[in-house]
Amino acid sequence: MGRQYPIILIVDDSQAFREFAQLVIKDDLKFVTIITATNGMEGLQMYKKYKPDVIILDWKMPVMDGMQVLKTVMKDDPRTKVIMTTAYTEDQLLLNEMKALGALCFVPKPTQRLLLLKAINDGLRERKNAGLYGQIPNV
């Protein structure tokens, strides 16, 4: 059985970024559920529990980095839309690897509000177009 509203998971060790992302989402997107995690391990636990439609995922975090989380999520359900965030935008190999592993896109830090909002909307739109909007993936 599906849920009524999509879920967005924010995984970032920076409290300031988590709060910023939540404000962007709450200001512009109505009827979404937002959950947060402070590191990769906690993020995976939240992913497994809630099966979010979109994940905003930092690359560099303690306990487990974003690439490990991305690999695990994509192996479990490649239909999940993952937006990677990083301040390391000069590393083209890293950015290419994120895309190759299945990330929808990456958003550089510091993040512009409209760029983050566009990425979230793109992810939700892809889920909706695939008939997955707000649906719990089959596991």
Coordinates of N, CA and C in Angstrom, one line a residue:
M1 N 0.8 -1.2 0.0 CA 0.0 0.0 0.0 C 0.9 1.2 0.0
G2 N 0.5 2.2 -0.8 CA 1.3 3.4 -0.9 C 1.0 4.4 0.2
R3 N 1.8 5.4 0.3 CA 1.5 6.5 1.2 C 1.0 7.7 0.5
Q4 N 0.4 8.6 1.2 CA -0.2 9.8 0.5 C 0.8 10.8 0.0
Y5 N 1.9 11.1 0.8 CA 2.8 12.1 0.4 C 4.2 11.6 0.3
P6 N 5.0 12.2 -0.6 CA 6.4 11.7 -0.8 C 7.2 12.1 0.4
I7 N 8.3 11.3 0.6 CA 9.2 11.5 1.7 C 10.6 11.9 1.2
I8 N 11.1 12.9 1.8 CA 12.5 13.4 1.4 C 13.4 13.2 2.6
L9 N 14.5 12.5 2.4 CA 15.5 12.3 3.5 C 16.7 13.2 3.2
I10 N 17.1 13.9 4.3 CA 18.3 14.8 4.2 C 19.3 14.1 5.1
V11 N 20.5 13.7 4.5 CA 21.6 13.1 5.2 C 22.8 14.0 5.1
D12 N 23.1 14.7 6.2 CA 24.3 15.6 6.2 C 24.7 15.8 7.6
D13 N 26.0 15.8 7.9 CA 26.6 16.0 9.2 C 26.5 17.5 9.6
S14 N 26.2 18.4 8.7 CA 26.1 19.8 9.0 C 24.7 20.1 9.4
Q15 N 24.5 20.5 10.7 CA 23.2 20.9 11.1 C 22.7 22.1 10.4
A16 N 23.6 23.1 10.0 CA 23.2 24.2 9.3 C 22.7 23.9 7.9
F17 N 23.3 22.9 7.2 CA 22.8 22.5 5.9 C 21.5 21.8 6.1
R18 N 21.3 20.9 7.1 CA 20.0 20.2 7.2 C 18.9 21.2 7.5
E19 N 19.2 22.2 8.3 CA 18.2 23.2 8.6 C 17.8 24.0 7.3
F20 N 18.9 24.4 6.5 CA 18.7 25.1 5.3 C 17.8 24.3 4.3
A21 N 18.2 23.1 4.1 CA 17.4 22.2 3.2 C 16.0 22.1 3.6
Q22 N 15.8 21.9 4.9 CA 14.4 21.8 5.4 C 13.6 23.0 5.2
L23 N 14.2 24.2 5.4 CA 13.5 25.5 5.1 C 13.2 25.6 3.6
V24 N 14.1 25.2 2.7 CA 13.8 25.3 1.3 C 12.6 24.4 0.9
I25 N 12.6 23.2 1.5 CA 11.5 22.3 1.2 C 10.2 22.8 1.7
K26 N 10.2 23.2 3.0 CA 9.0 23.6 3.7 C 8.4 24.9 3.0
D27 N 9.3 25.8 2.6 CA 8.8 27.0 1.9 C 8.2 26.8 0.6
D28 N 8.7 25.8 -0.1 CA 8.2 25.7 -1.5 C 7.5 24.4 -1.9
L29 N 7.6 23.4 -1.1 CA 6.9 22.1 -1.4 C 5.9 21.8 -0.2
K30 N 4.7 21.8 -0.6 CA 3.7 21.4 0.4 C 3.4 19.9 0.4
F31 N 3.0 19.4 1.5 CA 2.6 18.0 1.5 C 3.7 17.0 1.2
V32 N 4.9 17.3 1.8 CA 6.0 16.3 1.8 C 6.3 16.0 3.3
T33 N 6.9 14.8 3.5 CA 7.4 14.5 4.8 C 8.9 14.6 4.7
I34 N 9.5 15.3 5.7 CA 11.0 15.4 5.7 C 11.5 14.7 6.9
I35 N 12.5 13.9 6.7 CA 13.3 13.2 7.7 C 14.7 13.5 7.6
T36 N 15.5 13.5 8.7 CA 16.9 13.8 8.6 C 17.8 12.8 9.3
A37 N 19.0 12.8 8.9 CA 20.0 11.9 9.5 C 21.3 12.7 9.5
T38 N 22.2 12.4 10.6 CA 23.4 13.2 10.8 C 24.7 12.5 10.2
N39 N 24.6 11.3 9.7 CA 25.7 10.6 9.2 C 25.2 9.5 8.2
G40 N 26.1 8.9 7.5 CA 25.7 7.9 6.5 C 25.1 6.6 7.1
M41 N 25.5 6.2 8.3 CA 25.0 5.0 8.9 C 23.5 5.3 9.3
E42 N 23.3 6.4 9.9 CA 22.0 6.8 10.4 C 21.1 7.0 9.1
G43 N 21.7 7.6 8.1 CA 20.9 7.8 6.8 C 20.4 6.5 6.2
L44 N 21.3 5.4 6.2 CA 20.9 4.1 5.7 C 19.8 3.5 6.6
Q45 N 19.8 3.7 7.9 CA 18.8 3.2 8.8 C 17.5 3.9 8.4
M46 N 17.5 5.2 8.2 CA 16.3 6.0 7.9 C 15.8 5.6 6.5
Y47 N 16.7 5.3 5.6 CA 16.3 4.9 4.2 C 15.5 3.5 4.3
K48 N 16.1 2.6 5.1 CA 15.5 1.3 5.2 C 14.1 1.3 5.9
K49 N 14.0 2.2 6.8 CA 12.8 2.4 7.6 C 11.7 3.1 6.8
Y50 N 12.0 4.1 6.1 CA 11.0 5.0 5.4 C 10.9 4.9 3.9
K51 N 12.0 4.3 3.3 CA 12.0 4.2 1.8 C 11.6 5.6 1.1
P52 N 12.4 6.6 1.3 CA 12.1 7.9 0.8 C 12.1 8.0 -0.7
D53 N 11.4 8.9 -1.2 CA 11.4 9.2 -2.7 C 12.6 9.9 -3.2
V54 N 13.1 10.8 -2.4 CA 14.3 11.6 -2.7 C 15.2 11.7 -1.5
I55 N 16.5 11.5 -1.8 CA 17.5 11.6 -0.7 C 18.4 12.7 -1.1
I56 N 18.7 13.6 -0.2 CA 19.7 14.7 -0.3 C 20.9 14.2 0.5
L57 N 22.0 13.9 -0.1 CA 23.0 13.1 0.5 C 24.4 13.8 0.4
D58 N 25.0 14.1 1.5 CA 26.3 14.7 1.5 C 27.4 13.6 1.2
W59 N 28.4 14.1 0.5 CA 29.4 13.1 0.1 C 30.4 12.8 1.3
K60 N 30.8 13.8 2.0 CA 31.8 13.6 3.1 C 31.2 13.7 4.4
M61 N 31.1 12.6 5.1 CA 30.5 12.5 6.5 C 31.2 11.5 7.3
P62 N 31.0 11.7 8.7 CA 31.6 10.7 9.6 C 30.8 9.4 9.5
V63 N 31.4 8.3 10.1 CA 30.8 7.0 10.3 C 30.7 6.3 8.9
M64 N 30.0 6.8 7.9 CA 29.9 6.2 6.6 C 29.7 7.4 5.6
D65 N 30.5 7.4 4.5 CA 30.4 8.5 3.6 C 29.3 8.3 2.6
G66 N 29.0 9.4 1.9 CA 27.8 9.4 1.0 C 27.9 8.4 -0.1
M67 N 29.1 8.1 -0.6 CA 29.3 7.2 -1.7 C 28.9 5.8 -1.3
Q68 N 29.2 5.4 -0.1 CA 28.8 4.1 0.4 C 27.3 4.0 0.6
V69 N 26.7 5.1 1.1 CA 25.3 5.1 1.2 C 24.6 5.0 -0.2
L70 N 25.2 5.8 -1.2 CA 24.6 5.8 -2.5 C 24.7 4.4 -3.1
K71 N 25.8 3.7 -3.0 CA 26.0 2.4 -3.5 C 24.9 1.4 -2.9
T72 N 24.7 1.5 -1.6 CA 23.8 0.6 -1.0 C 22.3 0.9 -1.4
V73 N 22.0 2.2 -1.5 CA 20.6 2.6 -1.9 C 20.4 2.1 -3.3
M74 N 21.3 2.4 -4.2 CA 21.1 2.1 -5.6 C 21.0 0.5 -5.8
K75 N 21.8 -0.2 -5.0 CA 21.7 -1.7 -5.1 C 20.3 -2.1 -4.6
D76 N 19.8 -1.5 -3.6 CA 18.5 -1.9 -3.0 C 17.3 -1.4 -3.9
D77 N 17.3 -0.2 -4.4 CA 16.3 0.3 -5.2 C 16.8 1.4 -6.1
P78 N 17.2 1.1 -7.3 CA 17.8 2.1 -8.2 C 16.8 3.2 -8.7
R79 N 15.5 3.0 -8.3 CA 14.5 4.1 -8.7 C 14.5 5.2 -7.7
T80 N 15.2 5.1 -6.5 CA 15.3 6.1 -5.6 C 16.1 7.3 -6.2
K81 N 15.6 8.5 -6.0 CA 16.3 9.6 -6.5 C 17.3 10.2 -5.5
V82 N 18.6 10.2 -5.8 CA 19.6 10.7 -4.8 C 20.3 11.9 -5.4
I83 N 20.2 13.0 -4.6 CA 20.9 14.3 -4.9 C 22.1 14.3 -4.0
M84 N 23.3 14.3 -4.6 CA 24.5 14.3 -3.9 C 24.9 15.8 -3.7
T85 N 25.4 16.1 -2.5 CA 25.9 17.5 -2.2 C 27.4 17.4 -1.8
T86 N 28.2 18.3 -2.2 CA 29.6 18.3 -1.9 C 30.2 19.7 -2.1
A87 N 31.2 20.0 -1.3 CA 32.0 21.2 -1.5 C 33.2 21.0 -2.4
Y88 N 33.4 19.7 -2.7 CA 34.6 19.3 -3.5 C 34.2 19.2 -5.0
T89 N 33.8 20.4 -5.5 CA 33.3 20.4 -6.9 C 34.4 20.4 -8.0
E90 N 35.7 20.5 -7.6 CA 36.8 20.5 -8.5 C 37.2 19.1 -8.9
D91 N 36.7 18.1 -8.2 CA 37.1 16.7 -8.4 C 36.1 16.1 -9.4
Q92 N 36.5 16.2 -10.7 CA 35.6 15.7 -11.8 C 35.4 14.2 -11.7
L93 N 36.5 13.5 -11.3 CA 36.4 12.0 -11.2 C 35.3 11.7 -10.1
L94 N 35.3 12.4 -9.0 CA 34.3 12.1 -8.0 C 32.9 12.4 -8.5
L95 N 32.7 13.5 -9.2 CA 31.4 13.8 -9.7 C 31.0 12.8 -10.8
N96 N 31.9 12.4 -11.6 CA 31.6 11.3 -12.6 C 31.2 10.0 -11.9
E97 N 31.9 9.7 -10.8 CA 31.6 8.4 -10.1 C 30.2 8.5 -9.5
M98 N 29.8 9.7 -8.9 CA 28.5 9.9 -8.4 C 27.4 9.5 -9.4
K99 N 27.6 10.1 -10.6 CA 26.6 9.9 -11.7 C 26.6 8.4 -12.1
A100 N 27.8 7.8 -12.2 CA 27.9 6.4 -12.7 C 27.2 5.5 -11.6
L101 N 27.3 5.8 -10.4 CA 26.7 5.0 -9.3 C 25.1 5.2 -9.2
G102 N 24.6 6.2 -10.0 CA 23.2 6.3 -10.0 C 22.6 7.6 -9.4
A103 N 23.5 8.5 -9.0 CA 22.9 9.8 -8.4 C 22.2 10.6 -9.5
L104 N 21.1 11.1 -9.1 CA 20.3 12.0 -10.1 C 21.1 13.2 -10.5
C105 N 21.8 13.8 -9.6 CA 22.6 15.0 -9.8 C 23.4 15.3 -8.6
F106 N 24.3 16.3 -8.7 CA 25.0 16.8 -7.5 C 24.7 18.3 -7.4
V107 N 24.7 18.8 -6.2 CA 24.5 20.2 -5.9 C 25.7 20.6 -5.1
P108 N 26.4 21.6 -5.6 CA 27.6 22.1 -4.9 C 27.3 22.8 -3.6
K109 N 28.2 22.8 -2.7 CA 28.1 23.5 -1.5 C 29.1 24.7 -1.5
P110 N 28.8 25.9 -1.0 CA 27.5 26.2 -0.5 C 26.4 26.2 -1.5
T111 N 25.2 25.9 -1.1 CA 24.1 25.6 -2.0 C 23.2 26.8 -2.2
Q112 N 22.9 27.0 -3.5 CA 21.9 28.1 -3.8 C 20.5 27.4 -3.6
R113 N 19.6 28.2 -3.0 CA 18.3 27.7 -2.7 C 17.5 27.2 -4.0
L114 N 17.6 28.0 -5.1 CA 16.9 27.6 -6.3 C 17.4 26.3 -6.9
L115 N 18.8 26.2 -6.9 CA 19.4 25.0 -7.4 C 19.0 23.7 -6.7
L116 N 19.0 23.8 -5.4 CA 18.5 22.7 -4.5 C 17.1 22.4 -4.8
L117 N 16.2 23.4 -4.9 CA 14.8 23.2 -5.1 C 14.6 22.5 -6.5
K118 N 15.3 23.0 -7.5 CA 15.1 22.4 -8.8 C 15.5 20.9 -8.8
A119 N 16.6 20.6 -8.1 CA 17.0 19.2 -8.0 C 15.9 18.3 -7.3
I120 N 15.4 18.8 -6.3 CA 14.3 18.1 -5.5 C 13.1 17.9 -6.4
N121 N 12.7 19.0 -7.1 CA 11.5 18.9 -8.0 C 11.8 17.9 -9.1
D122 N 13.0 17.9 -9.7 CA 13.3 17.0 -10.7 C 13.2 15.5 -10.2
G123 N 13.7 15.3 -9.0 CA 13.6 13.9 -8.5 C 12.2 13.5 -8.2
L124 N 11.4 14.4 -7.6 CA 10.0 14.1 -7.4 C 9.2 13.9 -8.7
R125 N 9.5 14.7 -9.7 CA 8.9 14.6 -11.0 C 9.2 13.2 -11.7
E126 N 10.4 12.8 -11.6 CA 10.8 11.5 -12.1 C 10.1 10.4 -11.4
R127 N 10.0 10.5 -10.1 CA 9.2 9.4 -9.4 C 7.8 9.4 -9.8
K128 N 7.2 10.6 -9.9 CA 5.8 10.7 -10.3 C 5.6 10.2 -11.7
N129 N 6.4 10.5 -12.7 CA 6.3 10.0 -14.0 C 6.5 8.5 -14.1
A130 N 7.2 8.0 -13.2 CA 7.4 6.5 -13.2 C 6.3 5.8 -12.4
G131 N 5.3 6.6 -11.9 CA 4.3 6.0 -11.2 C 4.7 5.6 -9.8
L132 N 5.7 6.2 -9.3 CA 6.3 5.8 -7.9 C 6.0 6.9 -6.9
Y133 N 5.4 8.0 -7.3 CA 5.3 9.1 -6.4 C 4.6 8.8 -5.1
G134 N 5.3 8.8 -4.0 CA 4.7 8.5 -2.8 C 4.4 7.1 -2.5
Q135 N 4.9 6.2 -3.4 CA 4.7 4.8 -3.3 C 5.9 4.2 -2.5
I136 N 5.6 3.2 -1.7 CA 6.7 2.4 -1.1 C 7.2 1.4 -2.1
P137 N 8.5 1.5 -2.4 CA 9.1 0.5 -3.4 C 8.9 -0.9 -2.9
N138 N 8.8 -1.8 -3.9 CA 8.8 -3.2 -3.5 C 10.2 -3.7 -3.1
V139 N 10.2 -4.4 -2.0 CA 11.5 -4.8 -1.5 C 11.5 -6.3 -1.3

